[in-house]
């Protein structure tokens, strides 16, 4: 039963253009990264970018610090197998609050 649910959820998410990501990851030196990958080529990076910025801001706010963006990388169209929409946000939490 759980395998069938997982398959149905994956198909539904693929059709809706959901993105998968591991959340905030520490890369060292006080830097963090959020990566998001769409599961189909029919998604756009704009929504993933917005979600990543909100997630990073909340992460830093939870530490009572301000968000400072270090870099933002996005894949560019045309999207094809192996080049699905992808975003990588590098940031740090600035203690100057």
Short mmCIF file of C-alpha atoms in Angstrom, two decimals:
data_model
loop_
_atom_site.label_atom_id
_atom_site.label_comp_id
_atom_site.label_asym_id
_atom_site.label_seq_id
_atom_site.Cartn_x
_atom_site.Cartn_y
_atom_site.Cartn_z
CA UNK A 1 0.00 0.00 0.00
CA UNK A 2 2.76 2.48 0.88
CA UNK A 3 4.60 1.82 -2.39
CA UNK A 4 1.43 2.55 -4.36
CA UNK A 5 0.97 5.79 -2.41
CA UNK A 6 4.56 6.83 -3.11
CA UNK A 7 4.14 6.16 -6.82
CA UNK A 8 0.89 8.13 -6.97
CA UNK A 9 2.46 11.01 -5.01
CA UNK A 10 5.50 11.07 -7.31
CA UNK A 11 3.33 11.09 -10.44
CA UNK A 12 1.17 13.86 -9.01
CA UNK A 13 4.17 15.91 -7.99
CA UNK A 14 5.80 15.43 -11.38
CA UNK A 15 2.66 16.61 -13.14
CA UNK A 16 2.44 19.64 -10.86
CA UNK A 17 6.12 20.54 -11.32
CA UNK A 18 7.11 20.12 -7.68
CA UNK A 19 10.70 20.66 -6.62
CA UNK A 20 12.75 18.43 -4.36
CA UNK A 21 15.41 19.83 -2.05
CA UNK A 22 17.25 18.77 1.10
CA UNK A 23 16.70 22.06 2.96
CA UNK A 24 19.49 24.20 4.38
CA UNK A 25 22.92 22.56 4.21
CA UNK A 26 26.06 23.81 5.97
CA UNK A 27 29.03 24.13 3.61
CA UNK A 28 31.52 25.46 6.18
CA UNK A 29 33.01 28.79 7.11
CA UNK A 30 29.62 30.08 8.22
CA UNK A 31 28.15 29.56 4.75
CA UNK A 32 24.97 27.69 3.95
CA UNK A 33 23.38 26.50 0.72
CA UNK A 34 19.85 25.71 -0.39
CA UNK A 35 19.45 23.75 -3.60
CA UNK A 36 16.20 22.95 -5.35
CA UNK A 37 15.67 20.75 -8.39
CA UNK A 38 12.44 20.52 -10.35
CA UNK A 39 11.27 17.03 -11.23
CA UNK A 40 10.27 17.99 -14.76
CA UNK A 41 11.33 20.47 -17.41
CA UNK A 42 7.94 22.18 -17.25
CA UNK A 43 8.76 24.13 -14.08
CA UNK A 44 10.30 27.58 -13.81
CA UNK A 45 13.03 28.73 -11.44
CA UNK A 46 11.14 31.85 -10.30
CA UNK A 47 9.02 30.06 -7.70
CA UNK A 48 12.00 28.01 -6.50
CA UNK A 49 14.04 31.22 -6.16
CA UNK A 50 11.31 32.88 -4.09
CA UNK A 51 10.88 29.81 -1.86
CA UNK A 52 14.66 29.56 -1.34
CA UNK A 53 14.94 33.21 -0.32
CA UNK A 54 12.06 32.85 2.15
CA UNK A 55 13.58 29.66 3.58
CA UNK A 56 17.01 31.28 3.97
CA UNK A 57 15.52 34.37 5.60
CA UNK A 58 13.56 32.26 8.09
CA UNK A 59 16.65 30.17 8.82
CA UNK A 60 18.72 33.26 9.66
CA UNK A 61 15.87 34.88 11.59
CA UNK A 62 15.64 31.76 13.77
CA UNK A 63 19.26 32.46 14.73
CA UNK A 64 18.44 36.17 15.34
CA UNK A 65 20.66 37.16 12.41
CA UNK A 66 20.18 38.84 9.04
CA UNK A 67 20.37 37.09 5.69
CA UNK A 68 23.33 37.97 3.46
CA UNK A 69 23.26 36.41 0.01
CA UNK A 70 26.62 35.25 -1.31
CA UNK A 71 25.51 33.85 -4.65
CA UNK A 72 22.58 32.57 -6.66
CA UNK A 73 22.88 30.14 -9.59
CA UNK A 74 19.99 29.07 -11.81
CA UNK A 75 19.85 26.79 -14.82
CA UNK A 76 18.76 28.45 -18.02
CA UNK A 77 16.38 27.19 -20.72
CA UNK A 78 16.09 25.21 -22.85
CA UNK A 79 15.30 22.60 -20.21
CA UNK A 80 15.83 18.99 -21.22
CA UNK A 81 16.56 15.68 -19.49
CA UNK A 82 19.64 16.35 -17.41
CA UNK A 83 19.02 20.11 -17.43
CA UNK A 84 15.83 20.48 -15.42
CA UNK A 85 15.20 23.78 -13.63
CA UNK A 86 17.64 23.97 -10.72
CA UNK A 87 18.61 26.68 -8.26
CA UNK A 88 21.45 27.02 -5.75
CA UNK A 89 21.37 29.80 -3.16
CA UNK A 90 24.53 30.40 -1.09
CA UNK A 91 24.18 32.62 1.94
CA UNK A 92 25.38 33.41 5.42
CA UNK A 93 23.65 34.69 8.50
CA UNK A 94 25.08 38.10 9.43
CA UNK A 95 25.14 38.82 13.17
CA UNK A 96 24.81 42.61 12.65
CA UNK A 97 21.14 42.58 13.68
#
